Amino acid sequence: MTSQVSSPAEQAEPAEQEGEHTLVGGQRQPDGAKEVRRLDRVIIRFAGDSGDGMQLTGDRFTSETASFGNDLSTLPNFPAEIRAPAGTLPGVSSFQLHFADHDILTPGDAPNVLVAMNPAALKANIGDLPRGAEIIVNTDEFTKRPMAKVGYETSPLEDGSLDAYRVHPVPLTTLTIEALKDFGLSRKEAERSKNMFALGLLSWMYHRPTHGTEEFLRKKFAKKPAIAEANVAAFQAGWNFGETTEDFAVSYEVAPATSAFPAGTYRNISGNLALSYGLIAASRQADLPLYLGSYPITPASDILHELSRHKNFGVRTFQAEDEIAGIGAALGAAFGGSLAVTTTSGPGVALKSETIGLAVSLELPLLIVDIQRGGPSTGLPTKTEQADLLQAMYGRNGEAPVPVVAPATPADCFDAALEAARIALTYRTPVFLLSDGYLANGSEPWRIPEVEDLPDLRVQFATGTNHTLDDGTEVFWPYKRDPQTLARPWAVPGTPGLEHRIGGIEKQDGSGNISYDPANHDHMVRTRQAKVDGIAVSDLVVDDPSGEARVLVLGWGSTYGPITAAVRRIRASGGVIAQAHLRHLNPFPANLGTVLAGYDKVIVPEMNLGQLATLIRAKYLVDAESFTQVRGLPFKAEQLATHLAEVIQHSLKEAIND
């Protein structure tokens, strides 16, 4: 689903601080019309049973918000089970959307509006709501049995427990069935459209465009026109209900974020989709066919689904019988001259580790895309985590160094894929691309790049002999290295005269023959490490406007949004703090040690138990302090800001005492 808007070339103004729900202005409409209030930002969470279509509802609201021109960030949250028990807390599915008239970075800490389709959805999410938040609740589901399933002895709609909130009781099921009574649908079929009724109501409340959703529904159910029109009717009925009911006396406007974006064409994009497009772009820029060898695994499967749609770009996808077969096929494709990729999550990386080691030994370009999720073992398939960093760094037998790249935002997954491909192709090495479930499923506006701005990734295959023996014979040495990159030549099978040995047993430097010589093994191990250490990566950029900060917060991957939002809050309240974010985790940027030495305190927030902090402490002997959580959810900006403020105060006291 593509929603495109064009933004004027305006200098971005300082962003409003996240965590606030600010009334910008209000406008009383002519007699008989409802009041319209203007807000600068809103956080909405749709929640219901995993069969209630909350992800579709949230996705459609997001698409229309993107087309309207707001900046946005989303957080889908759903059970791992295909169909969890209906009406239970484990079965609750939710979709949170934060949209604004200015630059934002996270899906928001706490919803301003909760749409609760049943008692389980209310109970699972009520703890996240601030006082005064609006709750739109489907009263039809608040009967004795559904409430008993989640431990409600009395109805929360009647016992005063929701007095701190603005509750809008709406019989969504009844109203939907009534709106569709002329369509000849069964009650069960009609009930399924209640999410579209809710979407219509919220679209009216926040002045979202409607045409795109109506067209989407007609296209989605094109083979069932009656169902398509029923869903459109439910959507329109929800809109009309908001317009006519007295319970909703006010609607809200959130203006487009025209000052937040440079000029260009934008679309809403998820991390997995951006990563897929980045892989395709890399293959085109390298003038190589793209080959994906993969086994389906949450939350990486969408990349396989997306790439399988693009055979017209020379993409070949292979859904293997298991993780080992998937990476084996990908490595074979790399040997054959393709830009080879395998996608997985943490459990799959464990199974692929031997073949990754083989790729290190063969020195072939291979992208290993790890969409991290909660672990260990099967863990939390639909929840996010950053706990595969040490596995990516060291999870192989022997000394087997592999470069590691991590995107910071959903849209950044596109650029990270291009960067991973650049490293793999230039240095003839497997490369880890570490995304995670938060980035993969979350979405934000993405500026579609101009093709001429993409990097040139073309490589030269070996075409002839490259070494002269002592007796004058011209031969091909598969491990004769480029003096700048230490990359070996890439010889496509079938090229006359370039026959060479492959396999996982140690190679003799240069000739590639099998070698058990201790000195040669030591040399090859050190050479492979030197190749990775010598990869050219950009210096770390530090955001320290005052130049007087004593505390540096250092992040990687998907912590970028919450960290940056927290830093904005600190600075808005008068605090001084520096921020830096790592894209390259192996090798680290050359200036990282100098940057770290320039601050009294380094804080490293991570969704693990301190893996990057461990690496930083070991390599640079810096007393980096971890701030960690492993809840399967991203950090909240307020949570980070509170901790960082405490660290700053402690640092100032230490400075005074010294």
Short mmCIF file of C-alpha atoms in Angstrom, two decimals, residues 383-569:
data_model
loop_
_atom_site.label_atom_id
_atom_site.label_comp_id
_atom_site.label_asym_id
_atom_site.label_seq_id
_atom_site.Cartn_x
_atom_site.Cartn_y
_atom_site.Cartn_z
CA LYS A 383 8.02 -9.22 20.42
CA THR A 384 11.17 -7.18 19.93
CA GLU A 385 14.64 -7.48 21.45
CA GLN A 386 18.28 -6.56 20.69
CA ALA A 387 19.86 -9.65 22.22
CA ASP A 388 21.57 -11.16 19.14
CA LEU A 389 24.50 -8.75 19.02
CA LEU A 390 27.00 -11.03 20.74
CA GLN A 391 25.72 -13.97 18.71
CA ALA A 392 26.36 -12.02 15.51
CA MET A 393 29.81 -11.04 16.74
CA TYR A 394 31.01 -14.35 18.13
CA GLY A 395 28.45 -17.09 17.51
CA ARG A 396 30.68 -19.33 15.36
CA ASN A 397 33.46 -21.82 15.98
CA GLY A 398 36.98 -20.56 15.59
CA GLU A 399 38.03 -17.04 14.76
CA ALA A 400 35.34 -16.09 12.25
CA PRO A 401 34.91 -12.28 12.16
CA VAL A 402 31.81 -10.92 10.42
CA PRO A 403 30.92 -7.23 9.88
CA VAL A 404 27.72 -6.08 11.62
CA VAL A 405 25.43 -3.25 10.47
CA ALA A 406 22.26 -2.08 12.26
CA PRO A 407 19.50 0.27 11.00
CA ALA A 408 18.09 2.90 13.36
CA THR A 409 14.52 3.40 12.09
CA PRO A 410 12.06 1.57 9.81
CA ALA A 411 12.92 3.82 6.84
CA ASP A 412 16.64 3.52 7.58
CA CYS A 413 16.41 -0.22 6.85
CA PHE A 414 16.62 0.72 3.15
CA ASP A 415 19.95 2.50 3.54
CA ALA A 416 21.30 -0.12 5.92
CA ALA A 417 20.64 -2.84 3.32
CA LEU A 418 22.62 -0.86 0.74
CA GLU A 419 25.47 -0.38 3.21
CA ALA A 420 25.57 -4.07 4.13
CA ALA A 421 25.69 -4.96 0.43
CA ARG A 422 28.52 -2.46 -0.15
CA ILE A 423 30.63 -4.07 2.55
CA ALA A 424 29.88 -7.63 1.45
CA LEU A 425 30.66 -6.98 -2.20
CA THR A 426 33.72 -4.78 -1.67
CA TYR A 427 35.41 -6.93 0.95
CA ARG A 428 34.13 -10.40 -0.07
CA THR A 429 32.70 -11.28 3.30
CA PRO A 430 29.42 -12.31 4.90
CA VAL A 431 27.74 -9.37 6.65
CA PHE A 432 25.15 -9.33 9.44
CA LEU A 433 22.27 -6.88 9.13
CA LEU A 434 20.66 -6.62 12.58
CA SER A 435 17.12 -5.27 12.51
CA ASP A 436 14.45 -6.21 15.08
CA GLY A 437 10.72 -6.74 15.43
CA TYR A 438 10.05 -3.11 16.40
CA LEU A 439 11.67 -1.80 13.22
CA ALA A 440 10.37 -4.63 11.03
CA ASN A 441 6.69 -4.13 11.87
CA GLY A 442 6.75 -0.43 12.70
CA SER A 443 6.37 2.22 10.01
CA GLU A 444 7.13 5.86 9.29
CA PRO A 445 7.29 8.24 6.30
CA TRP A 446 10.13 7.47 3.90
CA ARG A 447 11.51 9.85 1.32
CA ILE A 448 11.82 7.89 -1.91
CA PRO A 449 15.41 8.43 -3.11
CA GLU A 450 16.46 9.41 -6.59
CA VAL A 451 18.10 6.54 -8.44
CA GLU A 452 21.09 8.70 -9.36
CA ASP A 453 21.76 9.25 -5.65
CA LEU A 454 22.17 5.54 -4.91
CA PRO A 455 25.72 4.19 -4.53
CA ASP A 456 27.49 2.40 -7.37
CA LEU A 457 27.98 -1.17 -6.13
CA ARG A 458 29.25 -2.79 -9.33
CA VAL A 459 32.03 -5.36 -8.93
CA GLN A 460 34.51 -6.88 -11.30
CA PHE A 461 34.56 -10.67 -11.53
CA ALA A 462 37.87 -12.39 -12.14
CA THR A 463 38.30 -13.03 -15.84
CA GLY A 464 41.78 -14.50 -16.20
CA THR A 465 45.01 -15.51 -14.50
CA ASN A 466 46.44 -13.27 -11.81
CA HIS A 467 49.72 -14.85 -10.69
CA THR A 468 52.98 -16.00 -12.26
CA LEU A 469 54.77 -19.02 -10.79
CA ASP A 470 58.53 -19.20 -10.45
CA ASP A 471 58.73 -21.22 -13.66
CA GLY A 472 56.81 -18.51 -15.54
CA THR A 473 53.47 -20.33 -15.66
CA GLU A 474 50.40 -18.03 -15.56
CA VAL A 475 47.86 -19.34 -13.02
CA PHE A 476 44.77 -18.21 -11.13
CA TRP A 477 45.20 -17.82 -7.39
CA PRO A 478 41.76 -17.57 -5.70
CA TYR A 479 43.25 -16.14 -2.48
CA LYS A 480 45.50 -13.48 -3.97
CA ARG A 481 44.29 -10.30 -2.33
CA ASP A 482 43.55 -6.72 -3.25
CA PRO A 483 46.20 -4.72 -1.37
CA GLN A 484 43.66 -2.08 -0.27
CA THR A 485 40.70 -4.19 0.83
CA LEU A 486 42.36 -7.62 1.31
CA ALA A 487 39.42 -9.00 -0.71
CA ARG A 488 40.11 -12.09 -2.79
CA PRO A 489 39.01 -12.30 -6.45
CA TRP A 490 35.43 -13.42 -7.15
CA ALA A 491 35.56 -16.09 -9.86
CA VAL A 492 32.27 -17.25 -11.35
CA PRO A 493 32.12 -21.04 -11.86
CA GLY A 494 32.53 -22.03 -15.48
CA THR A 495 34.96 -19.27 -16.36
CA PRO A 496 37.75 -21.02 -18.37
CA GLY A 497 41.04 -21.27 -16.51
CA LEU A 498 39.67 -20.12 -13.15
CA GLU A 499 39.01 -23.54 -11.63
CA HIS A 500 39.76 -23.52 -7.90
CA ARG A 501 39.19 -25.57 -4.78
CA ILE A 502 36.31 -24.83 -2.41
CA GLY A 503 35.36 -26.22 1.01
CA GLY A 504 35.74 -25.47 4.68
CA ILE A 505 39.23 -26.85 5.28
CA GLU A 506 41.86 -24.15 5.72
CA LYS A 507 43.30 -22.72 2.51
CA GLN A 508 46.89 -21.91 1.68
CA ASP A 509 47.36 -18.17 1.29
CA GLY A 510 47.27 -17.26 -2.38
CA SER A 511 46.90 -20.63 -4.07
CA GLY A 512 43.88 -21.78 -2.09
CA ASN A 513 45.17 -25.32 -1.77
CA ILE A 514 44.36 -27.25 1.41
CA SER A 515 46.88 -26.39 4.12
CA TYR A 516 47.48 -27.70 7.62
CA ASP A 517 50.59 -25.60 8.10
CA PRO A 518 50.45 -23.84 11.53
CA ALA A 519 52.09 -20.66 10.28
CA ASN A 520 49.74 -20.44 7.31
CA HIS A 521 46.68 -20.93 9.53
CA ASP A 522 47.88 -18.17 11.86
CA HIS A 523 48.42 -15.92 8.85
CA MET A 524 44.97 -16.63 7.34
CA VAL A 525 43.17 -16.07 10.64
CA ARG A 526 44.91 -12.74 11.14
CA THR A 527 44.34 -11.74 7.52
CA ARG A 528 40.59 -12.38 7.71
CA GLN A 529 40.45 -10.34 10.92
CA ALA A 530 42.51 -7.55 9.37
CA LYS A 531 40.15 -7.45 6.41
CA VAL A 532 37.17 -6.82 8.69
CA ASP A 533 39.10 -4.37 10.87
CA GLY A 534 40.08 -2.42 7.76
CA ILE A 535 36.56 -1.93 6.39
CA ALA A 536 35.99 1.75 5.62
CA VAL A 537 33.07 3.08 7.68
CA SER A 538 32.01 6.64 8.42
CA ASP A 539 33.17 8.33 11.60
CA LEU A 540 30.69 8.46 14.45
CA VAL A 541 28.73 11.71 14.47
CA VAL A 542 28.10 13.21 17.90
CA ASP A 543 25.10 15.46 18.59
CA ASP A 544 26.41 17.82 21.28
CA PRO A 545 25.10 21.32 20.45
CA SER A 546 26.59 23.08 23.45
CA GLY A 547 29.92 21.29 23.37
CA GLU A 548 29.76 21.26 27.18
CA ALA A 549 28.01 17.95 27.87
CA ARG A 550 29.59 15.67 30.45
CA VAL A 551 27.27 12.73 29.69
CA LEU A 552 27.06 10.86 26.37
CA VAL A 553 24.18 8.50 25.60
CA LEU A 554 25.31 5.91 23.05
CA GLY A 555 22.81 3.71 21.22
CA TRP A 556 22.48 1.27 18.36
CA GLY A 557 19.63 -0.08 16.29
CA SER A 558 16.01 0.64 17.16
CA THR A 559 16.78 2.51 20.40
CA TYR A 560 17.43 5.58 18.24
CA GLY A 561 13.86 6.91 18.42
CA PRO A 562 13.34 6.63 22.20
CA ILE A 563 16.87 7.88 22.93
CA THR A 564 16.50 10.92 20.67
CA ALA A 565 13.06 11.73 22.10
CA ALA A 566 14.49 11.46 25.62
CA VAL A 567 17.45 13.70 24.73
CA ARG A 568 15.04 16.31 23.34
CA ARG A 569 13.16 16.31 26.64
#
